[in-house]
Coordinates of N, CA, C and O in Angstrom, one line a residue:
M36 N -40.1 49.6 6.1 CA -39.2 49.9 4.5 C -38.9 48.7 4.6 O -37.9 47.7 5.5
K37 N -38.4 48.3 2.9 CA -38.5 47.0 2.9 C -36.6 47.6 2.0 O -36.7 48.4 2.0
P38 N -36.6 45.8 2.5 CA -35.1 46.6 2.7 C -34.1 46.5 1.0 O -34.9 46.7 -0.3
P39 N -33.2 47.7 0.5 CA -32.9 48.6 -0.9 C -32.9 46.5 -2.0 O -32.2 45.7 -1.1
R40 N -33.4 47.1 -2.5 CA -33.4 45.9 -4.1 C -31.6 45.1 -4.6 O -31.1 46.3 -4.6
S41 N -31.6 44.2 -5.2 CA -29.7 44.1 -5.5 C -30.3 44.6 -6.6 O -30.6 43.9 -8.0
A42 N -29.6 45.4 -7.3 CA -29.4 45.9 -9.0 C -27.9 46.6 -8.8 O -27.8 47.5 -8.7
P43 N -27.5 46.7 -10.2 CA -26.6 47.6 -9.7 C -26.9 49.2 -10.9 O -28.2 48.2 -12.3
P44 N -25.9 50.1 -10.7 CA -26.9 51.2 -11.0 C -26.1 50.8 -13.1 O -26.3 50.1 -13.6
P45 N -27.8 51.1 -13.8 CA -28.4 51.7 -15.2 C -26.6 50.9 -16.1 O -26.1 52.4 -15.6
A46 N -26.3 51.0 -16.8 CA -25.3 50.6 -17.6 C -25.7 51.9 -18.7 O -24.0 52.5 -19.4
H47 N -26.2 52.1 -19.4 CA -26.3 53.4 -20.1 C -26.0 54.8 -19.2 O -26.8 55.7 -19.5
A48 N -26.7 54.1 -18.3 CA -26.3 56.7 -17.7 C -24.9 57.0 -17.7 O -24.0 56.3 -18.3
V49 N -25.2 57.9 -17.9 CA -23.6 58.8 -18.9 C -23.4 59.6 -16.6 O -24.6 60.5 -16.1
E50 N -22.3 59.7 -16.6 CA -22.4 60.9 -15.1 C -22.3 62.0 -16.1 O -21.5 62.7 -16.4
L51 N -22.8 62.9 -15.2 CA -22.5 64.3 -15.3 C -22.0 64.5 -13.8 O -21.1 65.8 -14.4
R52 N -21.6 64.0 -13.1 CA -20.8 65.4 -12.6 C -19.6 63.7 -11.4 O -21.0 63.2 -10.2
R53 N -18.6 63.8 -10.5 CA -18.4 62.3 -9.6 C -17.9 63.7 -8.3 O -16.7 64.6 -8.3
W54 N -18.3 63.5 -6.6 CA -17.3 63.7 -6.0 C -16.5 62.7 -5.1 O -17.4 61.4 -4.8
S55 N -15.7 63.0 -4.4 CA -14.7 61.7 -4.4 C -14.8 62.9 -2.6 O -14.9 63.7 -2.5
L56 N -14.7 61.8 -1.8 CA -14.9 62.4 0.2 C -14.7 60.9 0.9 O -14.0 60.1 0.6
T57 N -13.5 62.2 1.4 CA -12.8 61.0 2.5 C -14.0 61.9 3.9 O -12.6 60.9 5.2
S58 N -14.2 62.4 4.3 CA -14.3 63.1 6.0 C -15.5 62.9 6.0 O -16.5 64.2 4.7
G59 N -16.1 63.3 7.4 CA -17.5 64.2 7.1 C -17.7 66.1 6.3 O -18.9 66.2 6.3
D60 N -16.3 66.6 6.7 CA -16.2 67.8 6.2 C -17.0 68.0 4.6 O -16.3 68.7 4.6
D61 N -16.5 67.2 4.0 CA -16.5 66.7 2.5 C -18.0 67.0 2.5 O -18.1 67.3 1.2
L62 N -18.5 66.8 3.1 CA -20.3 66.3 2.8 C -20.7 67.9 2.6 O -21.7 68.2 1.7
H63 N -20.8 68.7 3.7 CA -21.2 71.0 3.0 C -20.6 71.3 1.7 O -21.8 70.7 1.5
A64 N -19.7 70.4 1.1 CA -19.3 71.2 -0.3 C -19.6 70.6 -1.3 O -20.6 70.8 -2.2
M65 N -19.9 69.1 -1.0 CA -21.3 68.3 -2.4 C -22.3 68.3 -2.2 O -22.9 68.4 -3.5
R66 N -23.2 68.6 -0.7 CA -24.2 69.1 -1.5 C -24.9 70.9 -1.9 O -25.1 71.0 -2.7
S67 N -23.4 71.0 -1.7 CA -23.4 73.1 -1.2 C -23.2 72.4 -3.8 O -23.9 73.9 -4.1
E68 N -22.1 71.8 -4.2 CA -22.2 71.9 -5.0 C -23.0 70.8 -5.7 O -23.4 70.6 -7.4
L69 N -23.4 69.7 -5.3 CA -25.1 69.7 -5.7 C -25.9 70.1 -6.1 O -26.8 69.7 -7.6
T70 N -26.7 70.7 -5.7 CA -27.7 71.6 -5.2 C -27.5 72.5 -6.4 O -28.4 73.0 -7.6
G71 N -26.0 73.7 -6.9 CA -25.5 73.9 -8.4 C -25.5 73.1 -9.2 O -26.1 73.6 -10.9
E72 N -25.1 72.0 -9.5 CA -24.7 71.2 -10.3 C -26.0 71.1 -10.9 O -26.5 71.0 -12.2
L73 N -27.5 70.9 -10.6 CA -29.1 70.7 -10.3 C -29.2 72.2 -10.9 O -30.0 71.7 -12.3
S74 N -28.7 73.2 -10.2 CA -29.2 74.1 -10.7 C -28.8 74.9 -11.7 O -30.4 74.7 -12.9
D75 N -27.9 74.2 -12.3 CA -27.2 74.4 -13.7 C -27.3 74.0 -15.2 O -27.7 74.8 -16.0
R76 N -28.3 73.2 -15.0 CA -28.4 72.0 -15.6 C -30.0 71.8 -16.1 O -30.7 70.7 -17.0
R77 N -30.6 72.7 -14.5 CA -31.9 72.7 -14.8 C -32.3 71.0 -14.8 O -33.1 70.7 -15.6
L78 N -31.9 70.8 -13.8 CA -32.6 68.9 -13.7 C -33.2 69.5 -12.7 O -33.9 67.8 -12.5
G79 N -33.1 69.5 -11.7 CA -33.7 69.0 -9.5 C -33.5 70.4 -9.1 O -33.5 70.3 -8.1
D80 N -34.4 72.1 -9.2 CA -34.9 72.7 -8.7 C -36.0 72.4 -8.3 O -37.3 71.0 -8.0
G81 N -36.1 73.0 -7.3 CA -37.6 72.7 -6.0 C -36.8 71.8 -5.3 O -36.1 71.5 -4.9
E82 N -38.3 70.5 -4.5 CA -38.4 70.2 -4.0 C -38.2 68.1 -4.6 O -36.8 68.0 -3.9
L83 N -37.4 68.3 -6.3 CA -36.8 67.6 -6.8 C -35.1 67.2 -6.7 O -34.3 67.2 -6.0
G84 N -34.9 68.9 -5.8 CA -33.0 68.9 -5.5 C -33.2 68.7 -4.9 O -32.4 67.9 -3.9
E85 N -34.0 68.9 -3.8 CA -33.7 69.1 -2.3 C -34.1 67.6 -2.4 O -33.6 66.3 -1.2
R86 N -35.1 66.3 -2.7 CA -35.1 65.0 -2.4 C -33.7 64.5 -2.9 O -32.5 63.7 -1.7
M87 N -32.7 64.9 -3.7 CA -31.8 64.6 -4.0 C -30.5 64.5 -3.2 O -29.8 64.1 -3.2
T88 N -30.2 65.4 -2.7 CA -29.2 66.5 -2.0 C -29.6 65.9 -0.3 O -28.7 65.7 0.0
L89 N -30.8 65.9 -0.5 CA -30.4 64.9 1.4 C -31.0 64.1 0.7 O -30.0 63.0 2.1
A90 N -30.6 62.9 -0.6 CA -30.5 60.9 -0.9 C -29.1 61.2 -0.5 O -28.7 60.3 0.0
A91 N -28.7 62.6 -1.4 CA -27.1 61.9 -1.6 C -26.5 62.1 -0.4 O -25.3 61.0 -0.1
T92 N -27.2 63.0 0.5 CA -26.0 63.3 2.2 C -26.2 62.0 3.8 O -26.1 61.6 3.4
E93 N -27.1 61.0 2.9 CA -28.0 60.3 3.5 C -26.6 58.7 3.5 O -26.4 58.6 4.4
L94 N -26.8 59.0 2.1 CA -25.8 57.5 1.5 C -24.5 58.0 1.7 O -23.5 57.0 2.1
A95 N -23.9 58.9 1.6 CA -22.3 59.3 1.4 C -22.3 59.0 3.4 O -21.2 58.9 3.5
S96 N -23.4 59.5 4.1 CA -23.2 60.1 5.9 C -22.5 58.1 5.5 O -21.7 58.6 6.4
N97 N -23.5 57.8 5.1 CA -24.0 55.5 5.9 C -22.1 55.3 5.3 O -21.3 54.9 5.9
A98 N -21.8 55.7 4.5 CA -20.8 55.2 3.7 C -19.2 55.7 4.6 O -18.3 55.3 4.2
L99 N -19.2 56.8 4.1 CA -18.1 57.6 5.3 C -18.2 56.8 6.7 O -17.1 56.0 7.9
R100 N -19.6 56.7 7.3 CA -19.8 55.4 9.1 C -19.0 54.4 8.5 O -18.0 53.6 9.5
H101 N -20.1 54.2 7.2 CA -20.1 52.2 7.5 C -19.4 52.0 6.9 O -18.8 50.8 6.3
G102 N -18.7 52.0 5.6 CA -17.9 51.0 4.6 C -16.6 51.4 4.3 O -16.3 52.2 5.8
L103 N -15.7 51.4 3.4 CA -13.9 51.2 3.5 C -14.2 51.7 2.3 O -14.3 52.7 1.0
P104 N -12.7 52.9 2.9 CA -12.1 53.7 1.5 C -12.1 53.1 0.4 O -11.7 52.1 0.3
P105 N -11.9 53.6 -1.2 CA -12.5 55.0 -1.7 C -14.3 55.2 -1.6 O -14.2 54.8 -1.7
V106 N -14.2 56.8 -1.1 CA -15.9 56.7 -0.8 C -16.1 58.1 -2.1 O -15.7 58.8 -2.2
Q107 N -17.1 57.7 -3.4 CA -17.6 58.1 -4.1 C -18.9 59.4 -3.9 O -19.9 57.8 -3.9
V108 N -18.9 59.6 -4.9 CA -21.0 60.5 -4.4 C -20.5 60.7 -6.3 O -20.4 61.3 -6.9
Q109 N -21.6 60.0 -7.2 CA -22.2 60.5 -8.3 C -23.3 61.4 -8.8 O -24.6 60.8 -7.8
L110 N -23.8 61.7 -9.6 CA -24.9 62.4 -10.1 C -24.9 61.3 -11.5 O -23.8 62.1 -12.2
L111 N -25.7 60.1 -11.8 CA -26.3 60.7 -12.9 C -27.1 60.5 -13.6 O -28.3 60.9 -13.0
R112 N -27.8 60.0 -14.5 CA -28.2 60.0 -15.7 C -28.8 59.0 -17.6 O -27.9 58.7 -17.2
T113 N -30.0 59.0 -16.9 CA -30.5 58.4 -18.2 C -32.0 58.5 -18.5 O -32.0 59.2 -18.0
P114 N -32.6 58.3 -19.4 CA -33.6 59.4 -20.6 C -34.6 59.7 -19.4 O -35.5 60.9 -19.1
E115 N -34.4 59.0 -18.4 CA -36.0 58.7 -17.2 C -35.0 59.6 -16.8 O -36.5 59.9 -15.9
D116 N -34.0 58.8 -15.6 CA -34.3 59.5 -13.6 C -32.9 60.3 -13.9 O -32.0 60.0 -15.0
L117 N -32.8 59.7 -12.3 CA -31.1 61.2 -12.0 C -31.2 60.4 -11.4 O -32.2 59.6 -10.5
I118 N -29.5 59.8 -11.0 CA -29.6 59.0 -10.1 C -28.3 59.2 -9.0 O -27.1 59.9 -9.3
I119 N -28.2 59.0 -7.9 CA -27.5 59.6 -7.2 C -27.0 58.5 -6.8 O -27.8 56.7 -6.2
A120 N -26.0 58.0 -7.0 CA -24.6 56.7 -6.6 C -23.5 56.5 -5.9 O -22.5 57.6 -6.2
V121 N -23.7 55.7 -5.0 CA -22.2 56.4 -3.2 C -21.8 54.9 -3.4 O -23.1 53.8 -3.7
S122 N -20.7 54.9 -3.5 CA -19.7 54.0 -3.4 C -18.5 53.9 -3.0 O -18.4 55.0 -2.2
D123 N -17.9 52.7 -2.0 CA -17.6 52.6 -1.6 C -16.9 51.8 -1.5 O -17.2 50.2 -2.6
G124 N -15.9 50.6 -0.7 CA -14.9 49.5 -0.6 C -15.3 48.4 -0.1 O -14.7 47.5 0.0
D125 N -16.4 48.6 1.0 CA -17.4 47.9 2.0 C -17.6 46.2 0.8 O -18.4 47.1 0.5
V126 N -17.2 45.9 0.4 CA -17.9 44.7 -0.8 C -18.5 43.6 0.0 O -19.3 43.6 -0.3
T127 N -18.5 44.1 0.9 CA -18.8 42.4 2.0 C -20.0 43.6 2.7 O -20.3 41.9 3.8
G128 N -20.4 44.7 3.4 CA -20.7 45.3 3.8 C -22.8 45.4 3.1 O -22.6 46.4 1.8
V129 N -23.3 44.2 3.7 CA -25.2 44.7 2.7 C -26.1 45.7 3.3 O -25.8 46.1 5.2
P130 N -26.1 47.0 2.9 CA -26.1 47.8 3.4 C -28.2 47.7 4.4 O -28.9 46.8 3.5
Q131 N -28.7 48.0 5.3 CA -29.9 47.6 6.2 C -29.5 49.0 7.0 O -28.9 49.3 7.2
S132 N -31.0 48.8 7.5 CA -31.6 49.8 8.3 C -31.5 49.3 9.5 O -31.9 48.5 10.0
D133 N -31.0 51.0 10.4 CA -30.9 50.5 12.3 C -32.3 50.6 13.0 O -32.5 50.4 13.1
G134 N -32.6 51.4 12.0 CA -33.9 52.3 13.0 C -35.0 51.3 12.2 O -35.6 51.1 11.3
D135 N -35.8 51.9 13.7 CA -37.7 50.8 13.2 C -38.4 51.9 13.8 O -39.6 51.7 13.9
G136 N -38.2 53.4 13.3 CA -39.0 54.4 13.3 C -39.0 55.4 15.2 O -39.5 56.2 15.1
G137 N -37.9 54.2 15.7 CA -37.9 54.8 17.2 C -36.5 56.3 18.0 O -36.9 56.8 16.5
L138 N -36.9 56.6 19.1 CA -36.2 57.8 18.9 C -34.4 57.3 19.0 O -33.2 58.7 19.4
V139 N -34.1 57.1 19.1 CA -32.7 56.8 18.9 C -31.9 57.3 17.7 O -32.4 56.9 16.6
A140 N -31.0 58.4 18.0 CA -29.8 58.6 17.4 C -29.6 58.3 16.0 O -28.7 56.8 15.9
G141 N -29.5 57.7 15.1 CA -28.9 58.0 13.8 C -29.3 56.4 13.4 O -30.5 55.8 13.8
G142 N -29.7 55.2 12.1 CA -29.4 54.3 11.5 C -30.5 54.3 11.2 O -31.3 53.6 10.3
R143 N -30.9 55.8 10.4 CA -32.2 55.7 8.9 C -32.9 56.6 8.6 O -33.3 56.7 7.6
G144 N -30.7 56.5 7.8 CA -30.5 56.7 6.6 C -31.3 56.4 5.6 O -31.2 57.4 4.7
L145 N -31.8 54.6 5.2 CA -32.3 54.3 3.9 C -33.3 54.2 4.6 O -34.1 54.5 3.1
L146 N -34.0 54.1 5.3 CA -35.2 54.8 5.5 C -35.9 56.2 5.4 O -36.6 56.0 4.9
I147 N -35.2 57.2 5.4 CA -34.6 58.0 4.4 C -34.9 58.1 2.8 O -35.9 59.2 2.3
V148 N -34.3 57.5 3.0 CA -33.7 57.2 1.5 C -34.9 56.6 0.6 O -34.9 57.4 -0.7
G149 N -34.8 55.8 1.1 CA -36.4 55.4 0.7 C -37.6 55.8 0.8 O -38.4 55.4 -0.2
A150 N -37.5 57.1 1.3 CA -38.7 57.5 1.3 C -39.3 58.3 0.4 O -40.3 59.2 0.0
V151 N -37.8 59.4 0.4 CA -37.6 60.4 -1.2 C -36.9 59.9 -2.2 O -37.9 60.7 -2.7
A152 N -36.7 58.3 -2.2 CA -36.3 57.9 -3.7 C -37.7 57.4 -4.2 O -38.7 57.2 -3.5
D153 N -37.5 57.3 -5.7 CA -38.4 56.5 -6.4 C -37.9 54.8 -6.6 O -38.4 54.2 -6.6
D154 N -37.0 54.6 -6.1 CA -36.3 53.4 -5.8 C -35.0 53.5 -5.4 O -33.8 54.2 -5.5
L155 N -34.5 52.8 -4.8 CA -33.7 52.5 -4.0 C -32.9 50.9 -3.9 O -33.3 50.2 -3.2
C156 N -31.8 51.1 -4.8 CA -30.3 49.7 -5.2 C -29.6 49.8 -4.1 O -28.5 51.1 -4.1
W157 N -29.1 48.8 -4.9 CA -27.2 47.7 -3.6 C -26.6 47.4 -4.8 O -27.5 45.8 -5.1
H158 N -25.3 47.0 -4.8 CA -25.2 46.1 -6.0 C -23.0 46.1 -5.7 O -22.8 47.0 -4.7
A159 N -22.8 45.1 -4.8 CA -21.6 44.9 -5.0 C -21.0 43.9 -6.2 O -21.2 43.2 -6.5
D160 N -19.3 44.4 -6.3 CA -19.7 43.7 -7.4 C -18.2 43.4 -6.8 O -17.6 43.8 -5.5
G161 N -16.8 43.2 -7.7 CA -15.5 42.8 -7.0 C -14.4 43.2 -5.5 O -13.8 42.5 -5.0
T162 N -14.9 44.5 -6.2 CA -14.3 45.9 -5.8 C -14.7 47.1 -4.7 O -14.6 47.5 -4.3
V163 N -16.4 47.0 -5.3 CA -16.8 48.6 -4.5 C -17.9 48.4 -4.4 O -18.6 46.9 -5.4
K164 N -18.6 48.7 -3.6 CA -20.1 48.2 -3.7 C -21.1 50.0 -3.5 O -20.8 50.8 -3.4
Y165 N -21.7 50.3 -4.6 CA -23.1 51.4 -4.7 C -24.2 51.0 -4.1 O -24.0 49.9 -4.4
V166 N -24.3 52.2 -3.9 CA -26.7 52.2 -3.0 C -26.3 53.6 -4.0 O -26.1 54.4 -3.6
W167 N -27.7 53.2 -5.4 CA -28.3 54.1 -5.6 C -29.6 54.8 -5.1 O -30.1 53.8 -4.5
A168 N -30.0 55.2 -5.3 CA -31.8 55.8 -5.5 C -31.1 56.7 -6.7 O -31.0 57.1 -7.2
S169 N -32.8 56.3 -7.2 CA -32.8 56.8 -8.9 C -34.4 58.4 -8.2 O -34.8 57.8 -7.1
F170 N -34.6 59.3 -9.1 CA -35.5 59.7 -9.5 C -36.1 60.1 -10.7 O -35.1 60.4 -11.2
L171 N -37.4 60.6 -10.7 CA -37.7 60.0 -12.1 C -37.7 61.6 -12.2 O -38.2 62.1 -12.1
S172 N -37.6 62.3 -13.4 CA -36.9 63.4 -13.7 C -37.1 63.9 -14.3 O -39.1 63.1 -15.7
Q173 N -37.9 65.2 -14.0 CA -38.8 66.0 -14.7 C -38.7 66.6 -15.8 O -37.8 66.8 -17.2

């Protein structure tokens, strides 16, 4: 997998929902609410919703494990794409995969997201780092 490209989330993206996470215990609720949000808005039923939920879980897990608080997950929309953007306070940490496809546990979250998303990017400004995945909306 090539590393995520460096680019900020699209400035014209509209926020549809935001979750603040403090621990891994918050992941289940975020997953469930994201699935409901996508279904209620008729945005990501079926396979697209599953890919987006998987990406949100992997990116949020990485931020909780490797980033700094606050960790937030956003569901964004542009006319073309749905976006899962995860932010944390570690502006010096560059997202990278530890996984090489081996059987060691962990380190493959970015590989997974790169496989299920149409694009995977990251961006850091002075106080926040974003790792975001986009999915062509149906």
